Structure formats: C-alpha cells, structure tokens
Amino acid sequence: MLEVYFEGVLLSAGLIIAIGAQNAYVLKQGVQNNHVFFVATVCFLCDFVLMSLGILGVGTFVAQNQVLQLLLAGGGMLYILWFALQSFLSIRQTQSMELRRADAPGTVKAAVIGALAITLLNPHVYLDTVVIIGGIAGTLEAEHKPLFLLGVLTSSAIWFYGLAYGARKLAPIFRKPLTWQILNFLIGLMMLFIAYQLGLFIFESLT
C-alpha cells in the first residue's frame, strides 16, 4: 500500500517540480509577500479538483476497460520517458528564475485571478493531472486509488505551500542554474522509475 502512495508522490512531484509559468508566479508572489496563502491555496485546490477527476473519474472509467488501460499505460509510459529525456537534456541548459521584489503587494482578488489564469489556461495542466495521472490510476485496483490520490496531493500541497512561504529564502537558490540542473536530474530519475512501473504493468497484463 505504501508503494502506491509513494508512486503517487513521485509522479506528482516529477510533473509539478519543473521550471514554468505557474511555479515562477508562485515564487514571485512569495518573494513579494503578495497574499501567499491564497495563491498557494488556489494552485493546490486546482490540483485537488483536476487530480480527483482524473483518478476517481477518468481512472475509474479506464479501470473498466483493459484495452484502454493498456493504451493509456503505453501512452503514459512514452510521455513520461519523453518527460525524463527532456529533464536530462535540460541539465545542459542554464535555466534560472529572475525575480524582484515589488514596491507594494496587489489585492487578494488580483493574486487569485492571476493564480487561476496561470493554472487553468495552461493546457499542460489537464494533460498532466487528468490524462496522465488519471490514466496511470486506471491501472490500479479500486482500493488503491484513494491512497494514490493522497500521494499526488501530498506532493502538490508540500510544493505549492513550501514554495510560496519559503520563496524569500529560496529565491537566491532558484536564481542559480545548478539548482535546476540538480532538480531536472532528480525529476528524470523519478520519471524513469514511473515509466518502469508502467512497463511492468503492461508486461504482466500481456503475459
């Protein structure tokens, strides 16, 4: 059971912890001390809704169709292998987040709308949370899905609240390319492990 939980933790962490618009926005609001609780909560609640839909909705539907299970598991494995490759290739790049402190924080409404827009207007969020996570959940037994959901949500909560509240101390670290090189390497390893698990599921289903 713990293996299912930690698989969810690793998968979610690998998909969330990558340099991108959403993380840059959360980090920037944290550095500016701009309603960080609301920003982190919006990002987490979006993940909560979309991941729950993927795991308990799409995942349940997928679990009822073995052919669809294999197709999504195969597609998910290829996507995750591509994700891992991109992570390893990114090690050679000098990525960083350049942030500065604002003169004055904005309103709660502006911060919330910004968080919603940067999250929900990104098509990749639906691919990651609903299709990929939901598809992988479809390969699990029904009693394992709540634990898998708890795992993916654990990573989401730790990341967004940790990033928002730790932004002032983390900002200098995230300006260093080495930080992202290490993160990309670890993400690549996590993705390879998940791809291996999916490959094992496909092999066992076909034999």
Coordinates of C-alpha atoms in Angstrom, one line a residue:
M1 CA 0.0 0.0 0.0
L2 CA 2.8 2.4 0.8
E3 CA 4.3 1.7 -2.6
V4 CA 1.1 3.0 -4.2
Y5 CA 1.2 6.1 -2.0
F6 CA 4.9 6.9 -2.8
E7 CA 4.3 6.2 -6.5
G8 CA 1.7 9.0 -6.4
V9 CA 4.1 11.2 -4.5
L10 CA 6.9 10.7 -7.0
L11 CA 4.7 11.1 -10.1
S12 CA 3.1 14.3 -8.9
A13 CA 6.5 15.7 -7.8
G14 CA 8.0 15.0 -11.1
L15 CA 5.2 16.7 -13.0
I16 CA 4.9 19.7 -10.7
I17 CA 8.6 20.5 -9.9
A18 CA 9.7 21.9 -13.2
I19 CA 10.5 25.5 -14.2
G20 CA 7.5 27.0 -15.7
A21 CA 5.0 29.9 -15.6
Q22 CA 3.0 28.6 -12.6
N23 CA 6.0 28.0 -10.4
A24 CA 7.5 31.3 -11.4
Y25 CA 4.2 33.0 -10.5
V26 CA 4.0 31.4 -7.1
L27 CA 7.7 32.1 -6.3
K28 CA 7.3 35.7 -7.4
Q29 CA 4.2 36.2 -5.2
G30 CA 6.2 34.7 -2.3
V31 CA 9.2 37.0 -2.8
Q32 CA 6.8 39.9 -2.9
N33 CA 4.8 38.6 0.1
N34 CA 1.7 39.1 -2.0
H35 CA -1.1 37.1 -0.4
V36 CA 0.9 33.9 -0.5
F37 CA -1.7 31.7 1.3
F38 CA -4.4 32.5 -1.2
V39 CA -2.0 31.9 -4.2
A40 CA -0.8 28.6 -2.9
T41 CA -4.3 27.5 -1.9
V42 CA -5.7 28.3 -5.4
C43 CA -2.9 26.2 -7.0
F44 CA -3.5 23.3 -4.6
L45 CA -7.3 23.4 -5.0
C46 CA -6.9 23.3 -8.8
D47 CA -4.7 20.2 -8.5
F48 CA -7.2 18.7 -6.0
V49 CA -10.1 19.1 -8.3
L50 CA -8.3 18.0 -11.5
M51 CA -6.4 15.1 -9.9
S52 CA -9.5 13.8 -8.2
L53 CA -11.3 14.0 -11.5
G54 CA -8.5 12.2 -13.2
I55 CA -8.1 9.4 -10.6
L56 CA -11.6 8.9 -9.5
G57 CA -13.3 9.8 -12.7
V58 CA -11.1 9.0 -15.7
G59 CA -9.2 6.4 -13.7
T60 CA -12.4 4.5 -12.7
F61 CA -13.6 4.5 -16.3
V62 CA -10.2 3.3 -17.6
A63 CA -10.1 0.5 -15.0
Q64 CA -13.3 -1.0 -16.6
N65 CA -11.6 -1.4 -20.0
Q66 CA -8.4 -3.5 -20.2
V67 CA -7.6 -2.4 -23.8
L68 CA -7.9 1.3 -22.8
Q69 CA -5.8 0.5 -19.7
L70 CA -3.0 -0.8 -21.9
L71 CA -3.3 2.1 -24.4
L72 CA -3.1 4.7 -21.7
A73 CA -0.4 2.9 -19.8
G74 CA 1.6 2.7 -23.0
G75 CA 1.0 6.3 -24.0
G76 CA 1.7 7.4 -20.4
M77 CA 5.0 5.4 -20.4
L78 CA 6.1 7.1 -23.7
Y79 CA 5.1 10.5 -22.4
I80 CA 6.9 10.0 -19.1
L81 CA 10.0 8.7 -20.9
W82 CA 9.9 11.8 -23.1
F83 CA 9.5 13.9 -20.0
A84 CA 12.5 12.2 -18.4
L85 CA 14.6 12.8 -21.6
Q86 CA 13.7 16.5 -21.6
S87 CA 14.7 16.7 -17.9
F88 CA 18.0 15.1 -18.6
L89 CA 18.6 17.3 -21.6
S90 CA 17.7 20.4 -19.5
I91 CA 20.7 19.7 -17.3
R92 CA 22.9 21.1 -20.1
Q93 CA 20.9 24.4 -20.1
T94 CA 21.4 27.3 -17.8
Q95 CA 17.8 27.9 -16.5
S96 CA 17.1 30.2 -13.7
M97 CA 14.2 32.4 -12.3
E98 CA 15.0 36.1 -12.2
L99 CA 12.7 37.7 -9.6
R100 CA 12.5 41.0 -8.0
R101 CA 10.6 42.4 -5.0
A102 CA 7.6 44.7 -5.9
D103 CA 7.2 48.1 -4.3
A104 CA 3.8 47.1 -2.8
P105 CA 1.6 43.9 -2.9
G106 CA -1.5 43.8 -5.0
T107 CA -5.0 42.9 -4.0
V108 CA -6.2 39.4 -3.0
K109 CA -8.5 39.4 -6.0
A110 CA -5.7 40.1 -8.4
A111 CA -3.5 37.5 -6.9
V112 CA -6.2 34.8 -7.0
I113 CA -7.2 35.7 -10.6
G114 CA -3.6 35.5 -11.6
A115 CA -3.1 32.1 -10.0
L116 CA -6.3 30.8 -11.6
A117 CA -5.3 32.1 -15.1
I118 CA -1.7 30.8 -14.9
T119 CA -3.0 27.4 -13.9
L120 CA -6.2 26.8 -15.8
L121 CA -5.3 28.4 -19.1
N122 CA -2.3 26.1 -19.4
P123 CA -3.3 23.1 -21.5
H124 CA -0.5 21.0 -20.0
V125 CA -2.2 21.0 -16.6
Y126 CA -5.1 19.0 -18.0
L127 CA -2.7 16.6 -19.7
D128 CA -0.7 16.0 -16.6
T129 CA -3.5 15.9 -14.0
V130 CA -6.4 14.4 -15.8
V131 CA -5.0 12.3 -18.7
I132 CA -1.6 11.1 -17.4
I133 CA -2.3 10.8 -13.7
G134 CA -5.8 9.6 -14.4
G135 CA -4.6 7.1 -16.9
I136 CA -2.0 5.7 -14.6
A137 CA -4.6 5.5 -11.8
G138 CA -6.7 3.4 -14.1
T139 CA -4.0 0.6 -13.9
L140 CA -4.6 0.4 -10.1
E141 CA -7.0 -1.6 -8.0
A142 CA -10.1 0.4 -6.8
E143 CA -9.0 0.2 -3.2
H144 CA -5.5 1.6 -4.0
K145 CA -6.8 4.8 -5.8
P146 CA -7.6 6.9 -2.7
L147 CA -4.0 6.2 -1.4
F148 CA -2.6 7.1 -4.8
L149 CA -4.7 10.3 -4.8
L150 CA -3.4 11.1 -1.3
G151 CA 0.1 10.7 -2.6
V152 CA -0.2 13.0 -5.6
L153 CA -2.0 15.6 -3.4
T154 CA 0.8 15.4 -0.8
S155 CA 3.4 16.5 -3.3
S156 CA 1.1 19.2 -4.6
A157 CA 0.5 20.7 -1.1
I158 CA 4.1 20.4 0.0
W159 CA 5.4 22.0 -3.2
F160 CA 3.0 25.0 -3.5
Y161 CA 2.9 25.9 0.2
G162 CA 6.6 25.3 0.6
L163 CA 7.4 27.4 -2.5
A164 CA 5.1 30.2 -1.6
Y165 CA 6.1 30.5 2.1
G166 CA 9.8 29.7 1.5
A167 CA 10.2 32.0 -1.5
R168 CA 12.2 34.7 0.2
K169 CA 14.8 32.2 1.3
L170 CA 14.5 30.1 -1.9
A171 CA 14.7 32.9 -4.4
P172 CA 18.6 33.2 -4.4
I173 CA 18.8 29.4 -4.8
F174 CA 16.4 29.3 -7.7
R175 CA 18.5 32.0 -9.5
K176 CA 21.3 29.5 -9.7
P177 CA 21.3 27.3 -12.8
L178 CA 22.9 24.5 -10.7
T179 CA 19.6 24.2 -8.6
W180 CA 17.6 23.5 -11.7
Q181 CA 20.2 21.1 -13.1
I182 CA 20.0 19.0 -9.9
L183 CA 16.2 19.2 -9.9
N184 CA 16.0 18.2 -13.5
F185 CA 18.3 15.2 -12.8
L186 CA 16.2 14.0 -9.9
I187 CA 13.0 14.5 -11.9
G188 CA 14.4 12.5 -14.7
L189 CA 15.2 9.6 -12.3
M190 CA 11.7 9.8 -10.8
M191 CA 10.1 9.7 -14.3
L192 CA 12.2 6.7 -15.3
F193 CA 11.0 4.8 -12.2
I194 CA 7.4 5.5 -13.0
A195 CA 7.9 4.5 -16.6
Y196 CA 9.4 1.2 -15.4
Q197 CA 6.4 0.6 -13.2
L198 CA 4.1 1.2 -16.2
G199 CA 6.2 -1.0 -18.4
L200 CA 6.0 -3.8 -15.8
F201 CA 2.2 -3.4 -15.7
I202 CA 1.9 -3.7 -19.5
F203 CA 4.2 -6.8 -19.5
E204 CA 2.3 -8.5 -16.7
S205 CA -1.1 -7.7 -18.4
L206 CA 0.0 -9.3 -21.7
T207 CA 1.6 -12.4 -20.2

